[in-house]
């Protein structure tokens, strides 16, 4: 592994949605009425991160529709999510066109979430460099290891919490695989799966600190407090399903070559495209 290689994997959906809601006051549109406010914010966030972390390689991962192997496993998965805002919909394809102008690969595969593509790319590229995942999604913390860091975007621009193994232990009190175990126990309200009814984060953390994993907890059921034991036994199937839903698939059959991700801005091409979409003021952030 070449420690001079630093790969920035961008969670495209996380940045675009964050940008849309941060820029919702903006009336930025093209002549034909197409909104570009989310795209403008997306590239602000991207360029901030490039300037902050100085990657040698950049790749961007995307969701490819709402139907995935998780919704096949559990029909209510993410069923509580509202439809994408109308003004955001035309920006989905346009932002990918602009990302491609930078010669940044857009990676996504139907049936999988962006998280799975990110996990797969991170597993592959950690062999050739240090990996940094830019996201707002705490689920990604399960991917942290010696070579993979997760950059959680906090409120405002250029405000990050950068998780490595040490900071994850210090901040959350858990190891990366225990992120999955926690979700198995507590569920995830934003993804709409319940975990074990009546077990919250505090109890889950206590159980994992003591027994390390769900398997460890289950093999010690008899010595757990009666109320906790009863809750787990009542929701055993959902416990196992929730853990499966929480686990990021790091073996998605995607093609993404390391050399294709090299960060080298073709300024002529980018300038032409950004002028076309009235975004050229952003380019001063990278020139």
XYZ file of C-alpha atoms in Angstrom:
287
model
C 0.000 0.000 0.000
C 1.229 3.476 -0.932
C 0.473 5.835 1.962
C 0.801 8.763 -0.443
C -2.437 7.614 -2.074
C -5.456 9.140 -0.395
C -8.882 8.165 -1.737
C -11.950 10.294 -1.050
C -15.173 8.290 -1.473
C -18.133 10.657 -1.660
C -21.610 9.639 -0.515
C -23.348 11.455 -3.369
C -26.903 11.225 -2.028
C -25.887 12.410 1.442
C -24.189 15.499 -0.015
C -26.963 16.279 -2.500
C -29.807 16.042 0.032
C -27.841 18.020 2.617
C -27.096 20.669 -0.007
C -30.725 20.813 -1.138
C -32.056 21.554 2.338
C -29.199 23.950 3.147
C -29.840 25.821 -0.122
C -33.644 25.560 -0.172
C -33.932 29.342 0.165
C -31.926 29.762 -3.039
C -33.825 30.485 -6.252
C -30.881 29.362 -8.384
C -32.305 28.123 -11.705
C -31.419 27.789 -15.359
C -33.271 29.730 -18.055
C -35.624 26.804 -18.663
C -36.534 26.783 -14.971
C -34.415 23.764 -13.962
C -33.316 24.247 -10.337
C -29.594 23.975 -9.562
C -29.505 24.970 -5.878
C -28.668 21.445 -4.607
C -25.965 21.015 -7.245
C -24.390 24.319 -6.237
C -24.276 23.241 -2.590
C -23.079 19.741 -3.508
C -19.967 21.114 -5.219
C -19.312 23.534 -2.373
C -19.228 20.565 0.006
C -17.122 18.503 -2.392
C -14.549 21.234 -2.980
C -14.393 22.038 0.753
C -13.509 18.382 1.400
C -10.959 18.244 -1.420
C -9.274 21.361 -0.017
C -9.380 19.995 3.534
C -8.204 16.419 2.909
C -6.130 16.763 -0.303
C -7.080 13.443 -1.924
C -5.107 11.971 -4.806
C -8.195 10.037 -5.959
C -11.941 10.758 -5.803
C -14.974 8.539 -6.512
C -18.682 9.253 -5.996
C -21.312 6.627 -5.069
C -25.077 6.843 -5.599
C -28.326 5.069 -4.808
C -29.965 3.680 -7.941
C -33.664 3.616 -7.005
C -35.508 2.647 -3.845
C -35.804 -1.112 -4.480
C -32.839 -2.986 -3.005
C -32.091 -6.371 -1.504
C -33.042 -4.857 1.879
C -36.549 -3.926 0.745
C -36.852 -7.507 -0.542
C -35.930 -8.786 2.937
C -38.226 -6.358 4.782
C -41.001 -4.628 2.882
C -41.218 -1.737 5.380
C -37.542 -0.866 4.938
C -37.362 2.925 4.443
C -41.123 2.893 3.802
C -41.426 5.979 6.013
C -39.277 8.092 3.682
C -41.152 10.873 1.888
C -40.863 11.248 -1.872
C -37.892 13.345 -3.004
C -38.795 17.055 -3.229
C -39.966 18.003 -6.715
C -37.201 20.566 -7.192
C -34.559 17.981 -6.345
C -35.593 15.312 -8.868
C -34.165 16.975 -12.026
C -30.901 17.592 -10.172
C -30.190 13.854 -9.684
C -29.048 13.228 -13.254
C -27.580 16.688 -13.781
C -25.243 16.434 -10.783
C -23.834 13.152 -12.148
C -23.135 14.824 -15.479
C -21.157 17.532 -13.694
C -19.322 15.006 -11.500
C -18.343 13.100 -14.666
C -16.958 16.327 -16.159
C -14.326 16.178 -13.397
C -13.492 12.638 -14.529
C -14.764 11.416 -11.158
C -16.383 7.974 -11.582
C -20.091 7.798 -10.668
C -20.620 4.387 -9.054
C -23.985 2.753 -8.335
C -25.803 -0.496 -8.992
C -29.509 -1.301 -9.022
C -30.537 -3.479 -6.107
C -27.884 -1.997 -3.795
C -27.604 1.207 -1.803
C -24.833 3.757 -2.136
C -23.602 2.502 1.283
C -22.918 -0.925 -0.201
C -21.006 0.553 -3.147
C -19.022 2.748 -0.743
C -18.180 -0.252 1.440
C -17.091 -2.275 -1.587
C -14.905 0.505 -3.015
C -13.384 1.139 0.429
C -12.525 -2.567 0.845
C -10.906 -2.630 -2.593
C -8.964 0.651 -2.384
C -7.680 0.267 1.182
C -5.122 -2.085 -0.361
C -3.602 0.765 -2.358
C -4.007 3.805 -0.119
C -5.679 5.539 2.813
C -9.454 5.806 2.349
C -11.667 8.675 3.534
C -15.466 8.380 3.247
C -17.339 11.695 3.116
C -20.901 11.315 4.411
C -23.435 12.382 6.996
C -24.516 8.808 7.664
C -23.440 7.261 10.977
C -24.090 3.752 9.564
C -20.783 4.154 7.706
C -18.877 3.968 10.996
C -18.985 0.166 10.672
C -16.481 0.545 7.803
C -13.758 2.161 9.944
C -10.489 0.240 10.174
C -6.730 0.900 10.148
C -6.912 2.247 6.588
C -10.491 3.534 6.321
C -11.623 6.780 7.957
C -15.179 8.096 7.987
C -15.679 11.851 7.703
C -19.047 12.749 9.220
C -20.239 16.142 7.981
C -21.564 18.259 10.825
C -23.651 21.430 10.729
C -22.235 24.141 8.500
C -19.460 23.881 5.944
C -15.982 22.428 6.553
C -17.123 21.106 9.923
C -16.190 17.443 10.236
C -15.816 14.645 12.753
C -13.154 12.301 11.369
C -13.475 8.781 12.759
C -10.600 6.359 12.969
C -10.582 3.335 15.306
C -9.388 5.374 18.269
C -11.885 8.208 17.892
C -14.771 5.772 17.309
C -13.953 4.019 20.582
C -13.518 7.323 22.390
C -16.656 9.004 20.985
C -19.129 6.110 20.731
C -17.623 3.544 23.084
C -17.796 0.801 20.444
C -15.805 -1.061 17.795
C -16.782 -0.845 14.103
C -18.598 -4.229 13.982
C -20.601 -3.162 17.046
C -22.218 -0.392 14.983
C -24.107 -3.232 13.265
C -24.846 -4.986 16.572
C -26.219 -1.731 18.030
C -28.605 -1.344 15.086
C -29.705 -4.948 15.487
C -30.700 -4.212 19.073
C -32.093 -0.680 18.738
C -33.257 -0.635 15.113
C -33.081 2.508 13.002
C -35.984 4.948 12.840
C -34.711 6.690 9.706
C -34.491 3.365 7.841
C -37.732 2.180 9.476
C -36.750 -1.105 11.079
C -37.463 -1.656 14.764
C -34.767 -3.832 16.339
C -35.860 -5.138 19.738
C -38.885 -3.284 21.080
C -38.061 -1.530 24.335
C -34.260 -1.619 24.008
C -32.665 1.777 23.539
C -29.087 2.877 22.953
C -28.136 2.991 26.622
C -29.195 -0.626 27.277
C -27.716 -1.807 23.961
C -24.359 -0.187 24.747
C -24.326 -1.732 28.229
C -25.086 -5.190 26.784
C -22.413 -4.887 24.082
C -19.828 -3.602 26.545
C -20.479 -6.677 28.667
C -21.063 -9.378 26.027
C -19.379 -7.840 22.937
C -21.891 -9.016 20.310
C -25.494 -10.119 19.767
C -24.272 -13.724 19.711
C -22.555 -13.116 23.044
C -25.742 -11.635 24.488
C -27.856 -14.555 23.239
C -25.518 -17.132 24.743
C -25.911 -15.364 28.115
C -29.685 -14.829 27.990
C -30.276 -16.793 31.178
C -28.268 -14.364 33.302
C -29.721 -11.153 31.846
C -32.257 -9.125 33.845
C -35.699 -10.698 33.390
C -37.187 -7.693 31.570
C -34.319 -7.490 29.070
C -34.403 -11.260 28.482
C -38.159 -11.128 27.849
C -37.814 -8.261 25.343
C -35.092 -10.044 23.377
C -36.958 -13.371 23.336
C -40.127 -11.643 22.126
C -38.297 -10.036 19.204
C -35.678 -12.621 18.280
C -36.515 -12.768 14.565
C -36.549 -8.981 14.244
C -33.237 -8.787 16.116
C -31.557 -11.010 13.515
C -33.300 -9.267 10.599
C -32.376 -5.798 11.887
C -28.734 -6.826 12.174
C -28.833 -8.103 8.557
C -30.438 -4.858 7.335
C -27.798 -2.784 9.158
C -24.808 -4.629 7.694
C -23.232 -2.900 4.678
C -22.527 -5.320 1.811
C -18.853 -4.919 0.887
C -18.934 -7.342 -2.039
C -21.123 -5.549 -4.583
C -20.313 -6.598 -8.184
C -19.227 -3.137 -9.359
C -16.353 -2.147 -11.613
C -14.234 0.739 -10.415
C -10.560 0.994 -11.335
C -8.204 2.891 -9.045
C -6.433 4.774 -11.849
C -9.785 6.013 -13.200
C -10.352 7.857 -9.911
C -7.219 10.051 -10.054
C -8.036 13.632 -9.058
C -6.799 15.704 -11.971
C -9.198 18.448 -12.999
C -9.575 18.979 -16.771
C -10.155 22.722 -16.326
C -11.147 23.483 -19.934
C -13.876 20.856 -20.007
C -15.076 21.659 -16.494
C -15.171 25.414 -17.170
C -17.292 24.887 -20.297
C -19.804 22.684 -18.473
C -19.977 24.880 -15.371
C -20.512 28.016 -17.465
C -23.315 26.230 -19.307
C -25.094 25.586 -16.001
C -24.240 28.983 -14.481
C -22.043 27.490 -11.777
C -18.676 28.884 -12.856
C -18.276 30.999 -9.658
C -17.642 27.694 -7.840
C -14.490 26.984 -9.841
C -12.486 29.578 -7.931
C -12.597 27.107 -5.019
C -10.346 24.692 -6.921
C -8.345 26.808 -9.353
